[in-house]
């Protein structure tokens, strides 16, 4: 392999971690839900799902997907909450400023941080020619109930400027429900009224048809734009002979369904599905062949992503007697 060819292979999106955004039914449903919240004037809502199913991936991909009724794009701001020993209201604004690469100082007060982010939101709204925006708060289950006051303050300040901000909290289902259960009282009625009236659940791949839709994208997406399809790049002979990756959807789903039953998996997280398909296309099928693909190879491709691993249960525990 020449140096130029090796470089081209390295640059292919399938060889880069999260190098491509695949459209999924779950993502389409999320866009529909958030569009409905936006159009109906909702001030916020909650989206939950199991870990590692693609929630963060989807949240970071919402830019240019949310539009007003007149078709004008709505700015989307993304911030991810990190777990800290000291959980203050100021830390929420600090994290938002950091995620948007806004200049801040170590001694910046909570008021200064909040104003910094507010000014950024308003500037982007003005550039976009709209008076609304969407704020995505990922990993919100790391928050404490008191820290939600930072978002209430931001809501109030933007409302005073005759602008709106739809705040969407995204988190892991179990942890999020435990947090929300702690906020069931008069003290948090204002927070619940503004941010918890809307709810949506995000899932991974749940049916064979959803899997087939995802697999078909490997048969049509191209790199570069005028180059071969993803599959043709790694399996040129197969594609020239009329083979398509989507033709494996029935067999691959059958193997996953068996694994899901064995390990009590409720849906196939996007990280694991894409990992399985990338491994098949870039490694296993070019190496073992595409004409006769047995079930063991498909099962191995699924398990190589560690979708069924539970290291907590698997680690031996030494009992002191």
PDB file of C-alpha atoms in Angstrom:
ATOM      1  CA  UNK A   1       0.000   0.000   0.000  1.00  0.00           C
ATOM      2  CA  UNK A   2       1.393   3.400  -0.987  1.00  0.00           C
ATOM      3  CA  UNK A   3       1.691   6.247   1.506  1.00  0.00           C
ATOM      4  CA  UNK A   4      -1.014   8.186  -0.351  1.00  0.00           C
ATOM      5  CA  UNK A   5      -3.399   5.215  -0.306  1.00  0.00           C
ATOM      6  CA  UNK A   6      -2.727   4.580   3.382  1.00  0.00           C
ATOM      7  CA  UNK A   7      -3.441   8.237   4.151  1.00  0.00           C
ATOM      8  CA  UNK A   8      -6.749   8.099   2.256  1.00  0.00           C
ATOM      9  CA  UNK A   9      -7.797   4.994   4.171  1.00  0.00           C
ATOM     10  CA  UNK A  10      -6.972   6.657   7.495  1.00  0.00           C
ATOM     11  CA  UNK A  11      -9.089   9.681   6.614  1.00  0.00           C
ATOM     12  CA  UNK A  12     -12.229   7.679   5.851  1.00  0.00           C
ATOM     13  CA  UNK A  13     -15.081   8.542   8.260  1.00  0.00           C
ATOM     14  CA  UNK A  14     -15.636   4.890   9.198  1.00  0.00           C
ATOM     15  CA  UNK A  15     -12.067   4.761  10.511  1.00  0.00           C
ATOM     16  CA  UNK A  16     -12.533   7.846  12.685  1.00  0.00           C
ATOM     17  CA  UNK A  17     -14.212   7.692  16.116  1.00  0.00           C
ATOM     18  CA  UNK A  18     -17.724   9.081  15.571  1.00  0.00           C
ATOM     19  CA  UNK A  19     -16.591  10.290  12.166  1.00  0.00           C
ATOM     20  CA  UNK A  20     -20.062  10.342  10.642  1.00  0.00           C
ATOM     21  CA  UNK A  21     -23.583  11.162  11.777  1.00  0.00           C
ATOM     22  CA  UNK A  22     -26.098   8.498  10.794  1.00  0.00           C
ATOM     23  CA  UNK A  23     -29.780   9.334  10.646  1.00  0.00           C
ATOM     24  CA  UNK A  24     -31.887   7.053  12.841  1.00  0.00           C
ATOM     25  CA  UNK A  25     -35.621   6.837  13.568  1.00  0.00           C
ATOM     26  CA  UNK A  26     -34.865   7.772  17.187  1.00  0.00           C
ATOM     27  CA  UNK A  27     -33.113  10.970  16.063  1.00  0.00           C
ATOM     28  CA  UNK A  28     -35.993  11.842  13.735  1.00  0.00           C
ATOM     29  CA  UNK A  29     -38.457  11.361  16.606  1.00  0.00           C
ATOM     30  CA  UNK A  30     -36.316  13.604  18.844  1.00  0.00           C
ATOM     31  CA  UNK A  31     -36.309  16.360  16.201  1.00  0.00           C
ATOM     32  CA  UNK A  32     -40.096  16.033  15.856  1.00  0.00           C
ATOM     33  CA  UNK A  33     -40.605  16.228  19.638  1.00  0.00           C
ATOM     34  CA  UNK A  34     -38.373  19.277  20.088  1.00  0.00           C
ATOM     35  CA  UNK A  35     -39.952  20.990  17.080  1.00  0.00           C
ATOM     36  CA  UNK A  36     -43.389  20.486  18.654  1.00  0.00           C
ATOM     37  CA  UNK A  37     -42.123  21.921  21.955  1.00  0.00           C
ATOM     38  CA  UNK A  38     -40.650  24.881  20.109  1.00  0.00           C
ATOM     39  CA  UNK A  39     -43.743  25.626  18.037  1.00  0.00           C
ATOM     40  CA  UNK A  40     -46.136  25.269  20.970  1.00  0.00           C
ATOM     41  CA  UNK A  41     -44.245  27.786  23.085  1.00  0.00           C
ATOM     42  CA  UNK A  42     -42.956  25.332  25.669  1.00  0.00           C
ATOM     43  CA  UNK A  43     -40.219  26.646  27.944  1.00  0.00           C
ATOM     44  CA  UNK A  44     -38.491  23.293  28.384  1.00  0.00           C
ATOM     45  CA  UNK A  45     -38.685  19.563  28.842  1.00  0.00           C
ATOM     46  CA  UNK A  46     -36.888  16.352  29.746  1.00  0.00           C
ATOM     47  CA  UNK A  47     -35.457  13.630  27.497  1.00  0.00           C
ATOM     48  CA  UNK A  48     -34.241  10.402  29.111  1.00  0.00           C
ATOM     49  CA  UNK A  49     -32.886   7.074  27.943  1.00  0.00           C
ATOM     50  CA  UNK A  50     -30.592   4.201  28.839  1.00  0.00           C
ATOM     51  CA  UNK A  51     -26.814   4.814  28.902  1.00  0.00           C
ATOM     52  CA  UNK A  52     -24.794   4.495  25.681  1.00  0.00           C
ATOM     53  CA  UNK A  53     -27.713   4.555  23.257  1.00  0.00           C
ATOM     54  CA  UNK A  54     -26.717   7.737  21.438  1.00  0.00           C
ATOM     55  CA  UNK A  55     -28.443  10.529  23.404  1.00  0.00           C
ATOM     56  CA  UNK A  56     -25.389  12.784  23.517  1.00  0.00           C
ATOM     57  CA  UNK A  57     -24.547  12.022  19.901  1.00  0.00           C
ATOM     58  CA  UNK A  58     -28.064  13.025  18.913  1.00  0.00           C
ATOM     59  CA  UNK A  59     -28.034  16.141  21.111  1.00  0.00           C
ATOM     60  CA  UNK A  60     -24.801  17.401  19.536  1.00  0.00           C
ATOM     61  CA  UNK A  61     -26.259  16.818  16.065  1.00  0.00           C
ATOM     62  CA  UNK A  62     -29.358  19.024  16.442  1.00  0.00           C
ATOM     63  CA  UNK A  63     -27.800  22.117  14.879  1.00  0.00           C
ATOM     64  CA  UNK A  64     -29.639  23.056  11.648  1.00  0.00           C
ATOM     65  CA  UNK A  65     -32.385  20.490  12.350  1.00  0.00           C
ATOM     66  CA  UNK A  66     -34.714  22.685  14.422  1.00  0.00           C
ATOM     67  CA  UNK A  67     -36.657  25.347  12.545  1.00  0.00           C
ATOM     68  CA  UNK A  68     -39.494  27.781  13.151  1.00  0.00           C
ATOM     69  CA  UNK A  69     -42.786  27.528  11.270  1.00  0.00           C
ATOM     70  CA  UNK A  70     -41.420  29.902   8.645  1.00  0.00           C
ATOM     71  CA  UNK A  71     -38.461  27.596   8.029  1.00  0.00           C
ATOM     72  CA  UNK A  72     -35.879  29.818   9.708  1.00  0.00           C
ATOM     73  CA  UNK A  73     -33.236  27.756  11.614  1.00  0.00           C
ATOM     74  CA  UNK A  74     -33.202  28.051  15.401  1.00  0.00           C
ATOM     75  CA  UNK A  75     -29.817  28.296  17.168  1.00  0.00           C
ATOM     76  CA  UNK A  76     -29.018  25.306  19.376  1.00  0.00           C
ATOM     77  CA  UNK A  77     -26.666  25.655  22.348  1.00  0.00           C
ATOM     78  CA  UNK A  78     -25.191  22.510  23.890  1.00  0.00           C
ATOM     79  CA  UNK A  79     -23.685  22.126  27.332  1.00  0.00           C
ATOM     80  CA  UNK A  80     -22.806  19.006  29.299  1.00  0.00           C
ATOM     81  CA  UNK A  81     -22.918  18.910  33.087  1.00  0.00           C
ATOM     82  CA  UNK A  82     -19.894  17.392  34.793  1.00  0.00           C
ATOM     83  CA  UNK A  83     -19.866  15.829  38.249  1.00  0.00           C
ATOM     84  CA  UNK A  84     -17.980  17.990  40.750  1.00  0.00           C
ATOM     85  CA  UNK A  85     -17.340  17.714  44.477  1.00  0.00           C
ATOM     86  CA  UNK A  86     -18.656  21.259  44.958  1.00  0.00           C
ATOM     87  CA  UNK A  87     -21.917  21.774  43.095  1.00  0.00           C
ATOM     88  CA  UNK A  88     -22.770  25.445  42.957  1.00  0.00           C
ATOM     89  CA  UNK A  89     -25.127  27.543  40.861  1.00  0.00           C
ATOM     90  CA  UNK A  90     -22.089  29.401  39.483  1.00  0.00           C
ATOM     91  CA  UNK A  91     -20.665  26.099  38.204  1.00  0.00           C
ATOM     92  CA  UNK A  92     -23.628  25.724  35.826  1.00  0.00           C
ATOM     93  CA  UNK A  93     -22.921  29.038  34.094  1.00  0.00           C
ATOM     94  CA  UNK A  94     -19.182  28.357  34.175  1.00  0.00           C
ATOM     95  CA  UNK A  95     -19.704  25.050  32.376  1.00  0.00           C
ATOM     96  CA  UNK A  96     -21.916  26.703  29.741  1.00  0.00           C
ATOM     97  CA  UNK A  97     -19.235  29.344  29.105  1.00  0.00           C
ATOM     98  CA  UNK A  98     -16.510  26.698  28.880  1.00  0.00           C
ATOM     99  CA  UNK A  99     -18.506  24.567  26.448  1.00  0.00           C
ATOM    100  CA  UNK A 100     -18.978  27.593  24.180  1.00  0.00           C
ATOM    101  CA  UNK A 101     -15.359  28.730  24.520  1.00  0.00           C
ATOM    102  CA  UNK A 102     -16.292  32.065  26.050  1.00  0.00           C
ATOM    103  CA  UNK A 103     -13.500  33.963  27.818  1.00  0.00           C
ATOM    104  CA  UNK A 104     -13.809  33.703  31.591  1.00  0.00           C
ATOM    105  CA  UNK A 105     -11.494  34.244  34.535  1.00  0.00           C
ATOM    106  CA  UNK A 106     -10.919  32.066  37.567  1.00  0.00           C
ATOM    107  CA  UNK A 107     -12.421  34.751  39.803  1.00  0.00           C
ATOM    108  CA  UNK A 108     -15.518  35.393  37.688  1.00  0.00           C
ATOM    109  CA  UNK A 109     -18.623  35.652  39.867  1.00  0.00           C
ATOM    110  CA  UNK A 110     -21.872  33.785  39.271  1.00  0.00           C
ATOM    111  CA  UNK A 111     -23.461  37.018  38.002  1.00  0.00           C
ATOM    112  CA  UNK A 112     -20.599  37.666  35.588  1.00  0.00           C
ATOM    113  CA  UNK A 113     -20.680  34.100  34.227  1.00  0.00           C
ATOM    114  CA  UNK A 114     -24.440  34.217  33.783  1.00  0.00           C
ATOM    115  CA  UNK A 115     -24.270  37.558  31.936  1.00  0.00           C
ATOM    116  CA  UNK A 116     -21.460  36.257  29.741  1.00  0.00           C
ATOM    117  CA  UNK A 117     -23.508  33.320  28.542  1.00  0.00           C
ATOM    118  CA  UNK A 118     -26.696  35.383  28.244  1.00  0.00           C
ATOM    119  CA  UNK A 119     -24.920  37.900  25.997  1.00  0.00           C
ATOM    120  CA  UNK A 120     -23.630  35.062  23.831  1.00  0.00           C
ATOM    121  CA  UNK A 121     -27.125  33.594  23.406  1.00  0.00           C
ATOM    122  CA  UNK A 122     -28.600  36.976  22.457  1.00  0.00           C
ATOM    123  CA  UNK A 123     -25.771  37.717  20.010  1.00  0.00           C
ATOM    124  CA  UNK A 124     -26.308  34.409  18.214  1.00  0.00           C
ATOM    125  CA  UNK A 125     -30.072  34.977  18.114  1.00  0.00           C
ATOM    126  CA  UNK A 126     -29.551  38.381  16.525  1.00  0.00           C
ATOM    127  CA  UNK A 127     -27.149  36.957  13.939  1.00  0.00           C
ATOM    128  CA  UNK A 128     -29.714  34.262  13.086  1.00  0.00           C
ATOM    129  CA  UNK A 129     -32.526  36.809  12.851  1.00  0.00           C
ATOM    130  CA  UNK A 130     -34.716  35.054  15.444  1.00  0.00           C
ATOM    131  CA  UNK A 131     -35.821  35.782  18.998  1.00  0.00           C
ATOM    132  CA  UNK A 132     -35.680  32.206  20.280  1.00  0.00           C
ATOM    133  CA  UNK A 133     -33.147  29.428  20.772  1.00  0.00           C
ATOM    134  CA  UNK A 134     -32.794  25.951  22.275  1.00  0.00           C
ATOM    135  CA  UNK A 135     -30.433  25.101  25.124  1.00  0.00           C
ATOM    136  CA  UNK A 136     -29.506  21.411  25.445  1.00  0.00           C
ATOM    137  CA  UNK A 137     -28.350  20.439  28.945  1.00  0.00           C
ATOM    138  CA  UNK A 138     -26.775  16.997  28.640  1.00  0.00           C
ATOM    139  CA  UNK A 139     -25.996  14.739  31.619  1.00  0.00           C
ATOM    140  CA  UNK A 140     -28.375  16.847  33.701  1.00  0.00           C
ATOM    141  CA  UNK A 141     -28.676  14.032  36.248  1.00  0.00           C
ATOM    142  CA  UNK A 142     -25.357  15.309  37.662  1.00  0.00           C
ATOM    143  CA  UNK A 143     -27.149  18.462  38.856  1.00  0.00           C
ATOM    144  CA  UNK A 144     -28.512  19.073  42.333  1.00  0.00           C
ATOM    145  CA  UNK A 145     -32.053  20.443  42.718  1.00  0.00           C
ATOM    146  CA  UNK A 146     -30.689  23.822  43.789  1.00  0.00           C
ATOM    147  CA  UNK A 147     -28.596  24.185  40.620  1.00  0.00           C
ATOM    148  CA  UNK A 148     -31.745  24.350  38.468  1.00  0.00           C
ATOM    149  CA  UNK A 149     -32.085  27.923  39.738  1.00  0.00           C
ATOM    150  CA  UNK A 150     -29.342  28.861  37.271  1.00  0.00           C
ATOM    151  CA  UNK A 151     -31.640  27.928  34.388  1.00  0.00           C
ATOM    152  CA  UNK A 152     -34.600  29.701  35.998  1.00  0.00           C
ATOM    153  CA  UNK A 153     -32.509  32.876  36.251  1.00  0.00           C
ATOM    154  CA  UNK A 154     -31.436  32.557  32.603  1.00  0.00           C
ATOM    155  CA  UNK A 155     -35.080  32.087  31.608  1.00  0.00           C
ATOM    156  CA  UNK A 156     -36.090  35.236  33.506  1.00  0.00           C
ATOM    157  CA  UNK A 157     -33.334  37.371  32.027  1.00  0.00           C
ATOM    158  CA  UNK A 158     -34.088  36.316  28.463  1.00  0.00           C
ATOM    159  CA  UNK A 159     -37.823  36.795  29.035  1.00  0.00           C
ATOM    160  CA  UNK A 160     -37.153  40.365  30.210  1.00  0.00           C
ATOM    161  CA  UNK A 161     -35.457  40.978  26.854  1.00  0.00           C
ATOM    162  CA  UNK A 162     -38.602  39.759  25.074  1.00  0.00           C
ATOM    163  CA  UNK A 163     -36.782  36.671  23.837  1.00  0.00           C
ATOM    164  CA  UNK A 164     -37.273  32.973  24.541  1.00  0.00           C
ATOM    165  CA  UNK A 165     -35.065  29.982  25.317  1.00  0.00           C
ATOM    166  CA  UNK A 166     -36.341  26.389  25.305  1.00  0.00           C
ATOM    167  CA  UNK A 167     -34.247  24.419  27.805  1.00  0.00           C
ATOM    168  CA  UNK A 168     -34.060  20.663  27.171  1.00  0.00           C
ATOM    169  CA  UNK A 169     -32.573  18.433  29.877  1.00  0.00           C
ATOM    170  CA  UNK A 170     -31.123  15.122  28.662  1.00  0.00           C
ATOM    171  CA  UNK A 171     -29.990  12.358  31.011  1.00  0.00           C
ATOM    172  CA  UNK A 172     -29.807   8.696  31.918  1.00  0.00           C
ATOM    173  CA  UNK A 173     -33.240   7.422  32.808  1.00  0.00           C
ATOM    174  CA  UNK A 174     -32.642   5.854  36.231  1.00  0.00           C
ATOM    175  CA  UNK A 175     -30.468   8.678  37.580  1.00  0.00           C
ATOM    176  CA  UNK A 176     -32.730  11.360  36.107  1.00  0.00           C
ATOM    177  CA  UNK A 177     -35.852   9.889  37.701  1.00  0.00           C
ATOM    178  CA  UNK A 178     -34.131   9.779  41.092  1.00  0.00           C
ATOM    179  CA  UNK A 179     -33.190  13.454  40.763  1.00  0.00           C
ATOM    180  CA  UNK A 180     -36.663  14.516  39.631  1.00  0.00           C
ATOM    181  CA  UNK A 181     -38.244  12.573  42.501  1.00  0.00           C
ATOM    182  CA  UNK A 182     -36.295  14.780  44.924  1.00  0.00           C
ATOM    183  CA  UNK A 183     -37.993  17.844  43.426  1.00  0.00           C
ATOM    184  CA  UNK A 184     -41.580  16.872  44.172  1.00  0.00           C
ATOM    185  CA  UNK A 185     -42.572  19.678  46.523  1.00  0.00           C
ATOM    186  CA  UNK A 186     -43.721  23.292  46.678  1.00  0.00           C
ATOM    187  CA  UNK A 187     -40.121  24.502  46.813  1.00  0.00           C
ATOM    188  CA  UNK A 188     -39.548  23.359  43.226  1.00  0.00           C
ATOM    189  CA  UNK A 189     -43.008  24.010  41.760  1.00  0.00           C
ATOM    190  CA  UNK A 190     -41.665  26.940  39.719  1.00  0.00           C
ATOM    191  CA  UNK A 191     -38.871  24.771  38.282  1.00  0.00           C
ATOM    192  CA  UNK A 192     -41.245  21.919  37.437  1.00  0.00           C
ATOM    193  CA  UNK A 193     -43.689  24.288  35.755  1.00  0.00           C
ATOM    194  CA  UNK A 194     -41.028  25.756  33.492  1.00  0.00           C
ATOM    195  CA  UNK A 195     -38.902  22.766  32.628  1.00  0.00           C
ATOM    196  CA  UNK A 196     -40.612  19.470  33.464  1.00  0.00           C
ATOM    197  CA  UNK A 197     -43.980  19.710  31.699  1.00  0.00           C
ATOM    198  CA  UNK A 198     -42.735  17.990  28.549  1.00  0.00           C
ATOM    199  CA  UNK A 199     -41.185  14.521  28.451  1.00  0.00           C
ATOM    200  CA  UNK A 200     -39.704  12.242  25.794  1.00  0.00           C
ATOM    201  CA  UNK A 201     -37.806   8.955  25.943  1.00  0.00           C
ATOM    202  CA  UNK A 202     -34.903   8.210  23.624  1.00  0.00           C
ATOM    203  CA  UNK A 203     -34.226   4.661  22.446  1.00  0.00           C
ATOM    204  CA  UNK A 204     -31.578   2.870  20.469  1.00  0.00           C
ATOM    205  CA  UNK A 205     -32.368   0.592  17.531  1.00  0.00           C
ATOM    206  CA  UNK A 206     -35.483  -1.395  18.484  1.00  0.00           C
ATOM    207  CA  UNK A 207     -36.604  -3.230  15.332  1.00  0.00           C
ATOM    208  CA  UNK A 208     -35.159  -4.924  12.264  1.00  0.00           C
ATOM    209  CA  UNK A 209     -36.623  -2.209  10.051  1.00  0.00           C
ATOM    210  CA  UNK A 210     -34.807   0.469  12.052  1.00  0.00           C
ATOM    211  CA  UNK A 211     -31.589  -1.523  11.709  1.00  0.00           C
ATOM    212  CA  UNK A 212     -32.117  -1.897   7.960  1.00  0.00           C
ATOM    213  CA  UNK A 213     -32.633   1.854   7.612  1.00  0.00           C
ATOM    214  CA  UNK A 214     -29.305   2.475   9.338  1.00  0.00           C
ATOM    215  CA  UNK A 215     -27.452  -0.199   7.355  1.00  0.00           C
ATOM    216  CA  UNK A 216     -28.781   1.164   4.054  1.00  0.00           C
ATOM    217  CA  UNK A 217     -26.900   4.414   4.700  1.00  0.00           C
ATOM    218  CA  UNK A 218     -23.600   2.536   4.300  1.00  0.00           C
ATOM    219  CA  UNK A 219     -24.826   1.627   0.809  1.00  0.00           C
ATOM    220  CA  UNK A 220     -25.551   5.228  -0.268  1.00  0.00           C
ATOM    221  CA  UNK A 221     -23.288   7.590   1.714  1.00  0.00           C
ATOM    222  CA  UNK A 222     -20.099   8.464  -0.157  1.00  0.00           C
ATOM    223  CA  UNK A 223     -16.604   9.592   0.739  1.00  0.00           C
ATOM    224  CA  UNK A 224     -15.547  11.942  -0.663  1.00  0.00           C
ATOM    225  CA  UNK A 225     -18.838  13.369  -1.896  1.00  0.00           C
ATOM    226  CA  UNK A 226     -18.131  12.224  -5.458  1.00  0.00           C
ATOM    227  CA  UNK A 227     -16.331   9.057  -4.406  1.00  0.00           C
ATOM    228  CA  UNK A 228     -17.427   5.472  -3.756  1.00  0.00           C
ATOM    229  CA  UNK A 229     -20.059   4.528  -1.219  1.00  0.00           C
ATOM    230  CA  UNK A 230     -18.861   3.570   2.237  1.00  0.00           C
ATOM    231  CA  UNK A 231     -19.283  -0.113   1.417  1.00  0.00           C
ATOM    232  CA  UNK A 232     -17.718   0.209  -2.032  1.00  0.00           C
ATOM    233  CA  UNK A 233     -14.637   1.803  -0.479  1.00  0.00           C
ATOM    234  CA  UNK A 234     -13.895  -1.314   1.572  1.00  0.00           C
ATOM    235  CA  UNK A 235     -15.754  -3.965  -0.450  1.00  0.00           C
ATOM    236  CA  UNK A 236     -15.502  -2.874  -4.099  1.00  0.00           C
ATOM    237  CA  UNK A 237     -15.871  -6.374  -5.554  1.00  0.00           C
ATOM    238  CA  UNK A 238     -18.979  -7.087  -3.491  1.00  0.00           C
ATOM    239  CA  UNK A 239     -20.704  -3.821  -4.397  1.00  0.00           C
ATOM    240  CA  UNK A 240     -19.838  -4.214  -8.087  1.00  0.00           C
ATOM    241  CA  UNK A 241     -21.473  -7.645  -7.932  1.00  0.00           C
ATOM    242  CA  UNK A 242     -24.698  -6.093  -6.579  1.00  0.00           C
ATOM    243  CA  UNK A 243     -24.249  -6.931  -2.885  1.00  0.00           C
ATOM    244  CA  UNK A 244     -25.525  -4.425  -0.324  1.00  0.00           C
ATOM    245  CA  UNK A 245     -24.934  -4.271   3.437  1.00  0.00           C
ATOM    246  CA  UNK A 246     -28.658  -3.803   4.103  1.00  0.00           C
ATOM    247  CA  UNK A 247     -29.206  -7.352   2.784  1.00  0.00           C
ATOM    248  CA  UNK A 248     -27.695  -8.620   6.060  1.00  0.00           C
ATOM    249  CA  UNK A 249     -30.235  -6.825   8.262  1.00  0.00           C
ATOM    250  CA  UNK A 250     -32.454  -9.857   8.837  1.00  0.00           C
ATOM    251  CA  UNK A 251     -29.591 -12.162   9.836  1.00  0.00           C
ATOM    252  CA  UNK A 252     -27.807  -9.523  11.915  1.00  0.00           C
ATOM    253  CA  UNK A 253     -30.994  -8.605  13.773  1.00  0.00           C
ATOM    254  CA  UNK A 254     -31.654 -12.271  14.540  1.00  0.00           C
ATOM    255  CA  UNK A 255     -28.201 -12.609  16.129  1.00  0.00           C
ATOM    256  CA  UNK A 256     -28.589  -9.390  18.111  1.00  0.00           C
ATOM    257  CA  UNK A 257     -32.064 -10.422  19.304  1.00  0.00           C
ATOM    258  CA  UNK A 258     -30.607 -13.638  20.676  1.00  0.00           C
ATOM    259  CA  UNK A 259     -27.863 -11.747  22.494  1.00  0.00           C
ATOM    260  CA  UNK A 260     -30.413  -9.222  23.791  1.00  0.00           C
ATOM    261  CA  UNK A 261     -32.503 -12.061  25.194  1.00  0.00           C
ATOM    262  CA  UNK A 262     -29.486 -13.667  26.857  1.00  0.00           C
ATOM    263  CA  UNK A 263     -28.277 -10.437  28.460  1.00  0.00           C
ATOM    264  CA  UNK A 264     -31.630  -8.648  28.967  1.00  0.00           C
ATOM    265  CA  UNK A 265     -30.900  -5.735  26.624  1.00  0.00           C
ATOM    266  CA  UNK A 266     -33.904  -3.524  25.854  1.00  0.00           C
ATOM    267  CA  UNK A 267     -32.544  -1.714  22.791  1.00  0.00           C
ATOM    268  CA  UNK A 268     -29.385  -1.618  20.706  1.00  0.00           C
ATOM    269  CA  UNK A 269     -27.488   1.573  21.489  1.00  0.00           C
ATOM    270  CA  UNK A 270     -26.256   3.529  18.490  1.00  0.00           C
ATOM    271  CA  UNK A 271     -22.649   3.394  19.695  1.00  0.00           C
ATOM    272  CA  UNK A 272     -22.773  -0.400  19.643  1.00  0.00           C
ATOM    273  CA  UNK A 273     -24.706  -0.699  16.378  1.00  0.00           C
ATOM    274  CA  UNK A 274     -22.323   1.599  14.516  1.00  0.00           C
ATOM    275  CA  UNK A 275     -19.365  -0.198  16.101  1.00  0.00           C
ATOM    276  CA  UNK A 276     -20.736  -3.523  14.859  1.00  0.00           C
ATOM    277  CA  UNK A 277     -21.406  -2.274  11.317  1.00  0.00           C
ATOM    278  CA  UNK A 278     -18.053  -0.494  11.054  1.00  0.00           C
ATOM    279  CA  UNK A 279     -16.244  -3.650  12.144  1.00  0.00           C
ATOM    280  CA  UNK A 280     -18.116  -5.711   9.568  1.00  0.00           C
ATOM    281  CA  UNK A 281     -17.498  -3.292   6.694  1.00  0.00           C
ATOM    282  CA  UNK A 282     -13.899  -2.284   7.399  1.00  0.00           C
ATOM    283  CA  UNK A 283     -12.482  -5.507   8.850  1.00  0.00           C
ATOM    284  CA  UNK A 284     -14.432  -8.754   9.057  1.00  0.00           C
ATOM    285  CA  UNK A 285     -16.075  -8.895   5.625  1.00  0.00           C
ATOM    286  CA  UNK A 286     -12.955  -7.784   3.700  1.00  0.00           C
ATOM    287  CA  UNK A 287     -10.967 -10.425   5.621  1.00  0.00           C
ATOM    288  CA  UNK A 288     -13.384 -13.381   5.749  1.00  0.00           C
ATOM    289  CA  UNK A 289     -15.373 -12.683   2.587  1.00  0.00           C
ATOM    290  CA  UNK A 290     -18.882 -11.501   1.813  1.00  0.00           C
ATOM    291  CA  UNK A 291     -20.326 -14.360  -0.246  1.00  0.00           C
ATOM    292  CA  UNK A 292     -21.068 -16.758   2.604  1.00  0.00           C
ATOM    293  CA  UNK A 293     -21.501 -14.920   5.894  1.00  0.00           C
ATOM    294  CA  UNK A 294     -22.280 -17.292   8.742  1.00  0.00           C
ATOM    295  CA  UNK A 295     -24.160 -16.468  11.924  1.00  0.00           C
ATOM    296  CA  UNK A 296     -21.062 -16.904  14.097  1.00  0.00           C
ATOM    297  CA  UNK A 297     -19.313 -14.047  12.286  1.00  0.00           C
ATOM    298  CA  UNK A 298     -22.308 -11.746  12.788  1.00  0.00           C
ATOM    299  CA  UNK A 299     -22.555 -12.684  16.454  1.00  0.00           C
ATOM    300  CA  UNK A 300     -18.844 -12.019  16.891  1.00  0.00           C
ATOM    301  CA  UNK A 301     -19.228  -8.585  15.294  1.00  0.00           C
ATOM    302  CA  UNK A 302     -21.945  -7.703  17.821  1.00  0.00           C
ATOM    303  CA  UNK A 303     -20.034  -9.009  20.820  1.00  0.00           C
ATOM    304  CA  UNK A 304     -16.775  -7.292  19.812  1.00  0.00           C
ATOM    305  CA  UNK A 305     -18.380  -3.972  20.767  1.00  0.00           C
ATOM    306  CA  UNK A 306     -18.806  -5.236  24.380  1.00  0.00           C
ATOM    307  CA  UNK A 307     -22.533  -4.500  24.225  1.00  0.00           C
ATOM    308  CA  UNK A 308     -23.218  -7.495  26.463  1.00  0.00           C
ATOM    309  CA  UNK A 309     -20.395  -6.921  28.962  1.00  0.00           C
ATOM    310  CA  UNK A 310     -21.158  -6.044  32.553  1.00  0.00           C
ATOM    311  CA  UNK A 311     -17.817  -5.621  34.264  1.00  0.00           C
ATOM    312  CA  UNK A 312     -19.350  -5.032  37.668  1.00  0.00           C
ATOM    313  CA  UNK A 313     -20.928  -8.476  37.591  1.00  0.00           C
ATOM    314  CA  UNK A 314     -17.989 -10.073  35.821  1.00  0.00           C
ATOM    315  CA  UNK A 315     -15.244  -8.956  38.233  1.00  0.00           C
ATOM    316  CA  UNK A 316     -14.440 -11.541  40.910  1.00  0.00           C
ATOM    317  CA  UNK A 317     -15.130 -10.394  44.457  1.00  0.00           C
ATOM    318  CA  UNK A 318     -12.873 -11.594  47.231  1.00  0.00           C
ATOM    319  CA  UNK A 319     -14.851 -12.221  50.407  1.00  0.00           C
ATOM    320  CA  UNK A 320     -13.029 -11.849  53.709  1.00  0.00           C
ATOM    321  CA  UNK A 321     -13.946 -14.578  56.111  1.00  0.00           C
TER     322      UNK A 321
END
